[in-house]
Amino acid sequence: MTATALLLRGARLPEGQVRDVLIEDGRVSAVAPAGQLPSVREEMDLSGFILLPAPAEPHAHLDKALTWDLSGAPPCDLPGAVAAWHAYAEQVTEEDVLVRARRALDELVANGATAVRTHADVLPGPDPLRGLRALLRLREELSERVALQIAVLHIEAPDEVLDEALELGANLLGGCPHLSDDPQAAVARVLAIAERHGVGVDLHADEHLRPDPKDLLLLAQAVRERGFAHGATAGHCVGLGGLDPAEAARIAKEAAASGIGVVALPLTNLYLQGRDTPARTPRGLTAVRALLDAGVPLAGGGDNIRDPFNPVGRADPLETAGLLVVAGHLTLPEAVHAVTTGARTVLGLPVAGPYEGAIADLLAVRADSLSGAVGASYPDRIVFKGGRAVSRTTVTREAL
């Protein structure tokens, strides 16, 4: 037995069994029926808790977080949100981003996320990478609590700015092909720059409800034609949800064949999309069932946290799971998988959870079932990263 051993007693696993879970050196080394594992120096009683793989947040905007009230309530559609953010971003400083992003990341960790991928805008003004530098500082500062990946988000930034961002330490290159005059050329450019630096790409794709979504298909074809081997992710893809099922299935199969991961972002897309169609309003949600059926790695993300793109958002992956159940009609296990193991898969992270051999990134929620964990309001939580408790939330209620 190692000196770093931790024994979690009496936890209920997602499948329903009550088990003891032994953690050694950051991994789960044994899982057994309650009471069958020998005692160790450090133990924790998790009776009354369900023990899940720790969630990962696959798509955040920490540089924008918590600016809804600061930027003024914008028109509630995507162009209006973009305009409001661009106006506010003129005054954003590196320290401003650092303070707000730290608050938002603390919320994500407290709610269970031990890994987060955030996009970082190339900002207006003479210092376009000030937001990125803040997030790089935060990545180092909180590395023992959360693994932070940073994707540089741009539309038409010069190559030299993107080169500098990746040389500073950004993990991935992002982009928004649907906002370009030539989406195919935009996809090819992003892949070429990323290939030059040996990093993956994470694109905002088809973030619209027009009947001609192209980004996901263009990305799939380009990844396959180039033999791009550094990993590709497409977020949003809401246009896919409005297609005929057969066409959505065809594009989903193309994405699966190219190894692309897709991130569904129901909270912000349901808020922003469809406002110009007041009757029989189309929903801002990608075709999650077609993607799963095609074998596409599917993640669920929270996207914006109370910024010009969405005034709400609790930085809670279990809130995202609930929306995937209600709006996406996924089963509870499928939805929880999308914000835990599915999200980690899209982020390129090793398997975590209460299973032998897995990384001991775990979330204990005071609940007796998945429905209780996802459906209850702010239940008690304990978050473990590498087998070490990094956050505890205790809820106190009084009937008066």
Coordinates of N, CA and C in Angstrom, one line a residue, residues 2-175:
T2 N 0.6 2.2 -0.9 CA 1.4 3.4 -1.0 C 1.0 4.4 0.1
A3 N 2.0 5.3 0.3 CA 1.7 6.4 1.4 C 0.6 7.3 0.9
T4 N 0.3 7.4 -0.4 CA -0.7 8.3 -0.9 C -2.1 7.7 -1.0
A5 N -2.3 6.5 -0.4 CA -3.5 5.8 -0.6 C -4.7 6.6 0.1
L6 N -5.9 6.5 -0.6 CA -7.1 7.1 -0.1 C -8.2 6.0 -0.4
L7 N -9.0 5.7 0.7 CA -10.1 4.7 0.5 C -11.4 5.5 0.7
L8 N -12.2 5.4 -0.4 CA -13.5 6.0 -0.4 C -14.5 4.9 -0.1
R9 N -15.2 5.0 1.1 CA -16.1 3.9 1.6 C -17.5 4.2 1.2
G10 N -18.2 3.1 0.7 CA -19.6 3.1 0.6 C -20.2 4.0 -0.5
A11 N -19.5 4.3 -1.5 CA -20.0 5.1 -2.6 C -20.9 4.3 -3.6
R12 N -21.9 5.0 -4.1 CA -22.7 4.3 -5.1 C -22.2 4.7 -6.5
L13 N -21.9 3.7 -7.3 CA -21.4 3.9 -8.6 C -22.5 4.3 -9.6
P14 N -22.2 4.8 -10.7 CA -23.3 5.3 -11.7 C -24.2 4.1 -12.1
E15 N -23.7 2.9 -12.1 CA -24.5 1.7 -12.4 C -25.4 1.2 -11.3
G16 N -25.2 1.8 -10.1 CA -26.1 1.5 -9.0 C -25.5 0.7 -7.8
Q17 N -24.4 0.0 -8.0 CA -23.8 -0.8 -7.0 C -23.1 0.1 -5.9
V18 N -23.1 -0.3 -4.7 CA -22.4 0.4 -3.6 C -21.0 -0.3 -3.5
R19 N -20.0 0.5 -3.5 CA -18.6 0.0 -3.6 C -17.7 0.8 -2.7
D20 N -16.6 0.2 -2.3 CA -15.4 0.9 -1.8 C -14.4 1.1 -2.9
V21 N -13.8 2.2 -3.0 CA -12.9 2.6 -4.1 C -11.5 3.0 -3.5
L22 N -10.5 2.2 -3.8 CA -9.2 2.5 -3.3 C -8.4 3.3 -4.4
I23 N -7.8 4.4 -4.0 CA -7.0 5.2 -4.8 C -5.5 5.2 -4.4
E24 N -4.6 4.9 -5.3 CA -3.2 5.0 -5.0 C -2.5 5.7 -6.1
D25 N -1.6 6.7 -5.7 CA -0.8 7.4 -6.7 C -1.6 8.0 -7.9
G26 N -2.8 8.5 -7.5 CA -3.6 9.2 -8.5 C -4.5 8.4 -9.4
R27 N -4.5 7.0 -9.2 CA -5.3 6.1 -10.0 C -6.1 5.2 -9.0
V28 N -7.2 4.8 -9.6 CA -8.1 3.8 -8.9 C -7.4 2.4 -9.0
S29 N -7.0 1.9 -7.8 CA -6.3 0.6 -7.8 C -7.2 -0.6 -7.5
A30 N -8.3 -0.3 -6.8 CA -9.2 -1.5 -6.5 C -10.6 -0.9 -6.3
V31 N -11.6 -1.7 -6.7 CA -13.0 -1.4 -6.4 C -13.6 -2.7 -5.9
A32 N -14.3 -2.7 -4.8 CA -14.8 -3.9 -4.2 C -16.1 -3.6 -3.4
P33 N -17.0 -4.6 -3.2 CA -18.2 -4.4 -2.4 C -17.8 -3.8 -1.1
A34 N -18.7 -3.0 -0.6 CA -18.5 -2.3 0.7 C -18.0 -3.2 1.8
G35 N -16.9 -2.8 2.5 CA -16.4 -3.5 3.6 C -15.4 -4.6 3.3
Q36 N -15.1 -4.8 2.0 CA -14.2 -5.9 1.7 C -12.7 -5.4 1.5
L37 N -12.5 -4.1 1.4 CA -11.1 -3.7 1.3 C -10.5 -3.3 2.6
P38 N -9.3 -3.7 2.9 CA -8.7 -3.4 4.2 C -8.5 -1.9 4.4
S39 N -8.5 -1.5 5.7 CA -8.4 -0.1 6.0 C -7.0 0.5 5.6
V40 N -7.0 1.8 5.3 CA -5.8 2.5 5.1 C -5.8 3.8 6.0
R41 N -4.7 4.5 6.0 CA -4.6 5.6 7.0 C -5.6 6.7 6.6
E42 N -5.8 7.0 5.4 CA -6.8 8.0 5.0 C -8.0 7.4 4.4
E43 N -9.2 7.7 5.0 CA -10.4 7.1 4.5 C -11.5 8.2 4.5
M44 N -12.5 8.1 3.6 CA -13.6 9.0 3.5 C -14.9 8.3 3.3
D45 N -15.8 8.6 4.2 CA -17.1 7.9 4.1 C -18.0 8.6 3.1
L46 N -18.3 7.9 2.0 CA -19.2 8.5 0.9 C -20.5 7.8 0.9
S47 N -21.0 7.3 2.0 CA -22.4 6.8 2.1 C -23.3 8.0 1.8
G48 N -24.3 7.7 0.9 CA -25.2 8.7 0.5 C -24.8 9.5 -0.7
F49 N -23.6 9.2 -1.2 CA -23.1 9.9 -2.4 C -23.0 8.9 -3.6
I50 N -23.3 9.5 -4.8 CA -23.0 8.8 -6.0 C -21.7 9.3 -6.5
L51 N -20.8 8.4 -7.0 CA -19.5 8.7 -7.4 C -19.3 8.6 -8.9
L52 N -19.1 9.7 -9.5 CA -19.0 9.8 -11.0 C -17.6 10.1 -11.5
P53 N -17.3 9.7 -12.7 CA -16.1 10.3 -13.3 C -16.2 11.9 -13.3
A54 N -15.2 12.5 -13.0 CA -15.2 14.0 -12.9 C -15.6 14.6 -14.2
P55 N -16.5 15.5 -14.3 CA -16.8 16.2 -15.6 C -15.6 16.9 -16.1
A56 N -15.7 17.1 -17.4 CA -14.8 18.1 -18.1 C -15.6 19.1 -18.8
E57 N -15.2 20.3 -18.8 CA -15.9 21.3 -19.6 C -15.2 21.5 -20.9
P58 N -15.8 21.1 -22.0 CA -15.0 21.0 -23.3 C -15.1 22.3 -24.1
H59 N -15.9 23.3 -23.6 CA -16.1 24.5 -24.5 C -16.5 25.7 -23.5
A60 N -15.5 26.5 -23.1 CA -15.8 27.6 -22.3 C -15.2 28.9 -23.0
H61 N -15.6 30.0 -22.5 CA -15.1 31.3 -22.9 C -14.7 32.1 -21.6
L62 N -13.6 31.7 -21.0 CA -13.3 32.3 -19.7 C -12.9 33.8 -19.8
D63 N -12.4 34.2 -21.0 CA -12.0 35.6 -21.2 C -13.3 36.5 -21.2
K64 N -14.4 35.9 -21.6 CA -15.7 36.7 -21.7 C -16.5 36.6 -20.4
A65 N -16.2 35.6 -19.5 CA -17.1 35.3 -18.4 C -17.4 36.4 -17.5
L66 N -18.6 36.5 -17.1 CA -19.1 37.4 -16.0 C -19.1 38.9 -16.5
T67 N -19.4 39.1 -17.8 CA -19.4 40.4 -18.3 C -20.8 40.9 -18.8
W68 N -21.8 40.1 -18.5 CA -23.2 40.5 -19.0 C -23.6 41.8 -18.4
D69 N -23.4 42.0 -17.1 CA -23.8 43.3 -16.5 C -22.9 44.4 -16.8
L70 N -21.6 44.1 -17.0 CA -20.6 45.1 -17.4 C -20.8 45.7 -18.8
S71 N -21.2 44.8 -19.7 CA -21.3 45.2 -21.1 C -22.6 45.8 -21.5
G72 N -23.6 45.7 -20.6 CA -24.9 46.1 -20.9 C -25.7 45.0 -21.6
A73 N -27.0 44.9 -21.4 CA -27.8 43.9 -22.0 C -27.9 44.1 -23.5
P74 N -27.3 43.2 -24.2 CA -27.3 43.3 -25.7 C -28.6 42.8 -26.3
P75 N -28.8 43.0 -27.6 CA -29.9 42.3 -28.3 C -29.6 40.8 -28.2
C76 N -30.6 40.0 -28.0 CA -30.5 38.6 -27.6 C -30.4 37.7 -28.8
D77 N -29.5 38.0 -29.7 CA -29.2 37.0 -30.8 C -27.7 37.0 -31.0
L78 N -27.2 36.1 -31.9 CA -25.8 36.0 -32.0 C -25.1 37.3 -32.6
P79 N -25.6 37.9 -33.7 CA -24.9 39.1 -34.1 C -24.9 40.2 -33.1
G80 N -26.0 40.3 -32.3 CA -26.0 41.4 -31.3 C -25.0 41.1 -30.2
A81 N -24.9 39.8 -29.8 CA -24.0 39.4 -28.7 C -22.5 39.7 -29.2
V82 N -22.2 39.3 -30.5 CA -20.9 39.6 -31.0 C -20.6 41.0 -31.0
A83 N -21.5 41.9 -31.4 CA -21.3 43.3 -31.4 C -21.1 43.9 -30.0
A84 N -21.9 43.4 -29.0 CA -21.7 43.9 -27.7 C -20.4 43.5 -27.1
W85 N -20.0 42.2 -27.3 CA -18.7 41.8 -26.8 C -17.5 42.6 -27.5
H86 N -17.6 42.8 -28.8 CA -16.5 43.5 -29.4 C -16.4 44.9 -28.9
A87 N -17.5 45.6 -28.6 CA -17.5 46.9 -28.1 C -16.9 46.9 -26.7
Y88 N -17.2 45.9 -25.8 CA -16.7 45.9 -24.5 C -15.2 45.5 -24.5
A89 N -14.8 44.6 -25.4 CA -13.5 44.1 -25.4 C -12.4 45.1 -25.7
E90 N -12.8 46.3 -26.2 CA -11.9 47.4 -26.4 C -11.2 47.8 -25.1
Q91 N -12.0 47.7 -24.0 CA -11.5 48.1 -22.7 C -10.9 47.0 -21.8
V92 N -11.0 45.8 -22.3 CA -10.6 44.6 -21.5 C -9.1 44.6 -21.3
T93 N -8.6 44.4 -20.1 CA -7.2 44.3 -19.8 C -6.8 42.9 -19.4
E94 N -5.5 42.6 -19.4 CA -5.0 41.3 -19.0 C -5.5 41.0 -17.5
E95 N -5.4 42.0 -16.6 CA -5.7 41.7 -15.2 C -7.2 41.5 -15.1
D96 N -8.0 42.3 -15.9 CA -9.5 42.1 -15.9 C -9.8 40.7 -16.3
V97 N -9.2 40.2 -17.3 CA -9.5 38.8 -17.8 C -9.1 37.8 -16.7
L98 N -7.9 38.0 -16.1 CA -7.4 37.1 -15.1 C -8.4 37.0 -13.9
V99 N -8.9 38.1 -13.4 CA -9.8 38.1 -12.2 C -11.1 37.4 -12.6
R100 N -11.7 37.8 -13.7 CA -13.0 37.2 -14.0 C -12.9 35.7 -14.4
A101 N -11.8 35.4 -15.1 CA -11.6 34.0 -15.5 C -11.4 33.1 -14.3
R102 N -10.6 33.6 -13.3 CA -10.4 32.9 -12.1 C -11.7 32.6 -11.4
R103 N -12.5 33.6 -11.3 CA -13.8 33.3 -10.6 C -14.6 32.3 -11.3
A104 N -14.7 32.4 -12.6 CA -15.5 31.4 -13.4 C -14.9 30.0 -13.3
L105 N -13.5 29.9 -13.3 CA -12.9 28.6 -13.3 C -13.1 28.0 -11.9
D106 N -13.1 28.8 -10.8 CA -13.3 28.3 -9.5 C -14.8 27.7 -9.4
E107 N -15.7 28.4 -10.1 CA -17.1 27.8 -10.1 C -17.1 26.5 -10.8
L108 N -16.4 26.4 -11.9 CA -16.4 25.1 -12.7 C -15.8 24.0 -11.8
V109 N -14.7 24.3 -11.2 CA -14.1 23.3 -10.3 C -15.0 22.9 -9.2
A110 N -15.6 23.8 -8.5 CA -16.5 23.5 -7.4 C -17.6 22.7 -7.9
N111 N -18.1 22.8 -9.1 CA -19.2 22.0 -9.6 C -18.7 20.6 -10.2
G112 N -17.4 20.4 -10.2 CA -16.9 19.1 -10.6 C -15.9 19.0 -11.7
A113 N -15.7 20.0 -12.5 CA -14.8 20.0 -13.6 C -13.4 19.9 -13.2
T114 N -12.6 18.9 -13.6 CA -11.2 18.9 -13.3 C -10.4 19.1 -14.6
A115 N -11.1 19.3 -15.7 CA -10.4 19.7 -17.0 C -11.4 20.6 -17.7
V116 N -10.8 21.7 -18.3 CA -11.6 22.7 -19.0 C -10.8 23.1 -20.2
R117 N -11.6 23.2 -21.4 CA -11.0 23.8 -22.6 C -11.7 25.1 -22.8
T118 N -10.9 26.2 -22.8 CA -11.5 27.5 -23.0 C -11.0 28.1 -24.3
H119 N -11.8 28.9 -25.0 CA -11.4 29.6 -26.1 C -10.9 31.0 -25.7
A120 N -10.0 31.6 -26.3 CA -9.4 32.9 -26.0 C -9.4 33.7 -27.2
D121 N -10.2 34.8 -27.2 CA -10.3 35.7 -28.4 C -9.0 36.4 -28.7
V122 N -8.7 36.6 -29.9 CA -7.7 37.6 -30.4 C -8.5 38.9 -30.2
L123 N -8.0 39.8 -29.3 CA -8.8 40.9 -28.9 C -8.4 42.2 -29.7
P124 N -9.3 43.1 -29.8 CA -9.0 44.3 -30.6 C -8.0 45.2 -29.9
G125 N -7.3 46.1 -30.7 CA -6.3 47.0 -30.1 C -4.9 46.5 -30.4
P126 N -4.0 47.3 -29.8 CA -2.5 47.0 -30.1 C -2.0 45.8 -29.4
D127 N -2.7 45.3 -28.5 CA -2.2 44.1 -27.7 C -3.2 43.0 -27.8
P128 N -3.3 42.3 -29.0 CA -4.4 41.4 -29.2 C -4.3 40.1 -28.3
L129 N -3.2 39.8 -27.7 CA -3.0 38.5 -27.0 C -3.1 38.8 -25.5
R130 N -3.6 39.9 -25.0 CA -3.6 40.1 -23.6 C -4.5 39.2 -22.8
G131 N -5.6 38.8 -23.5 CA -6.5 37.8 -22.8 C -5.9 36.4 -22.8
L132 N -5.2 36.0 -23.8 CA -4.5 34.8 -23.8 C -3.4 34.7 -22.7
R133 N -2.6 35.8 -22.6 CA -1.6 35.8 -21.5 C -2.2 35.6 -20.1
A134 N -3.4 36.2 -19.9 CA -4.1 36.0 -18.6 C -4.4 34.6 -18.4
L135 N -4.9 33.9 -19.4 CA -5.3 32.5 -19.3 C -4.1 31.6 -19.1
L136 N -3.0 32.0 -19.8 CA -1.8 31.2 -19.6 C -1.3 31.3 -18.1
R137 N -1.4 32.5 -17.6 CA -1.1 32.6 -16.1 C -2.0 31.8 -15.3
L138 N -3.3 31.8 -15.6 CA -4.3 31.1 -14.8 C -4.0 29.6 -14.9
R139 N -3.6 29.1 -16.1 CA -3.4 27.7 -16.3 C -2.3 27.2 -15.4
E140 N -1.2 28.0 -15.2 CA -0.1 27.7 -14.3 C -0.6 27.8 -12.9
E141 N -1.3 28.8 -12.5 CA -1.7 29.1 -11.1 C -2.6 28.0 -10.6
L142 N -3.5 27.4 -11.4 CA -4.5 26.5 -10.9 C -4.2 25.0 -11.4
S143 N -3.0 24.8 -11.8 CA -2.7 23.5 -12.4 C -2.9 22.3 -11.5
E144 N -2.8 22.5 -10.2 CA -3.0 21.3 -9.3 C -4.5 21.0 -9.1
R145 N -5.4 22.0 -9.5 CA -6.8 21.8 -9.3 C -7.5 21.4 -10.6
V146 N -7.0 21.9 -11.7 CA -7.7 21.8 -13.0 C -6.7 21.8 -14.1
A147 N -7.0 20.9 -15.1 CA -6.2 21.0 -16.4 C -6.9 21.9 -17.3
L148 N -6.2 23.0 -17.7 CA -6.8 24.0 -18.6 C -6.1 24.0 -20.0
Q149 N -7.0 23.7 -21.0 CA -6.5 23.8 -22.4 C -7.1 25.1 -23.0
I150 N -6.2 25.8 -23.8 CA -6.6 27.0 -24.4 C -6.6 27.0 -25.9
A151 N -7.7 27.3 -26.5 CA -7.8 27.4 -28.0 C -7.9 28.9 -28.4
V152 N -7.0 29.3 -29.4 CA -7.0 30.7 -29.8 C -8.2 30.9 -30.8
L153 N -9.1 31.8 -30.4 CA -10.3 32.0 -31.3 C -10.1 33.2 -32.1
H154 N -10.3 33.1 -33.4 CA -10.1 34.2 -34.3 C -11.0 34.1 -35.5
I155 N -11.1 35.2 -36.2 CA -11.9 35.1 -37.5 C -10.9 35.3 -38.6
E156 N -10.3 36.5 -38.7 CA -9.3 36.8 -39.7 C -8.0 37.4 -39.2
A157 N -7.5 36.9 -38.0 CA -6.3 37.5 -37.5 C -5.1 37.1 -38.4
P158 N -4.1 38.0 -38.5 CA -2.9 37.7 -39.3 C -2.2 36.5 -38.8
D159 N -1.5 35.8 -39.7 CA -0.8 34.6 -39.4 C 0.2 34.9 -38.3
E160 N 0.9 36.0 -38.3 CA 1.9 36.3 -37.3 C 1.4 36.3 -35.9
V161 N 0.1 36.8 -35.8 CA -0.5 36.9 -34.4 C -0.8 35.5 -34.0
L162 N -1.3 34.6 -34.9 CA -1.7 33.3 -34.5 C -0.4 32.5 -34.2
D163 N 0.7 32.7 -35.0 CA 1.9 32.0 -34.7 C 2.4 32.4 -33.3
E164 N 2.3 33.7 -33.0 CA 2.8 34.2 -31.7 C 2.0 33.5 -30.6
A165 N 0.7 33.4 -30.8 CA -0.2 32.9 -29.7 C 0.2 31.4 -29.5
L166 N 0.4 30.7 -30.5 CA 0.8 29.2 -30.3 C 2.2 29.1 -29.7
E167 N 3.1 30.0 -30.1 CA 4.4 30.0 -29.5 C 4.4 30.4 -28.0
L168 N 3.4 31.2 -27.6 CA 3.3 31.6 -26.2 C 2.8 30.4 -25.4
G169 N 2.1 29.5 -26.0 CA 1.7 28.3 -25.2 C 0.3 27.9 -25.4
A170 N -0.5 28.5 -26.3 CA -1.8 28.1 -26.5 C -1.8 26.6 -27.0
N171 N -2.8 25.8 -26.6 CA -2.8 24.4 -26.9 C -3.4 24.1 -28.3
L172 N -4.3 24.9 -28.8 CA -5.0 24.6 -30.0 C -5.3 25.9 -30.8
L173 N -5.7 25.7 -32.0 CA -6.1 26.8 -32.9 C -7.6 26.7 -33.1
G174 N -8.3 27.8 -32.9 CA -9.8 27.8 -33.2 C -10.1 28.6 -34.4
G175 N -11.4 28.9 -34.6 CA -11.9 29.7 -35.7 C -13.4 29.6 -35.9

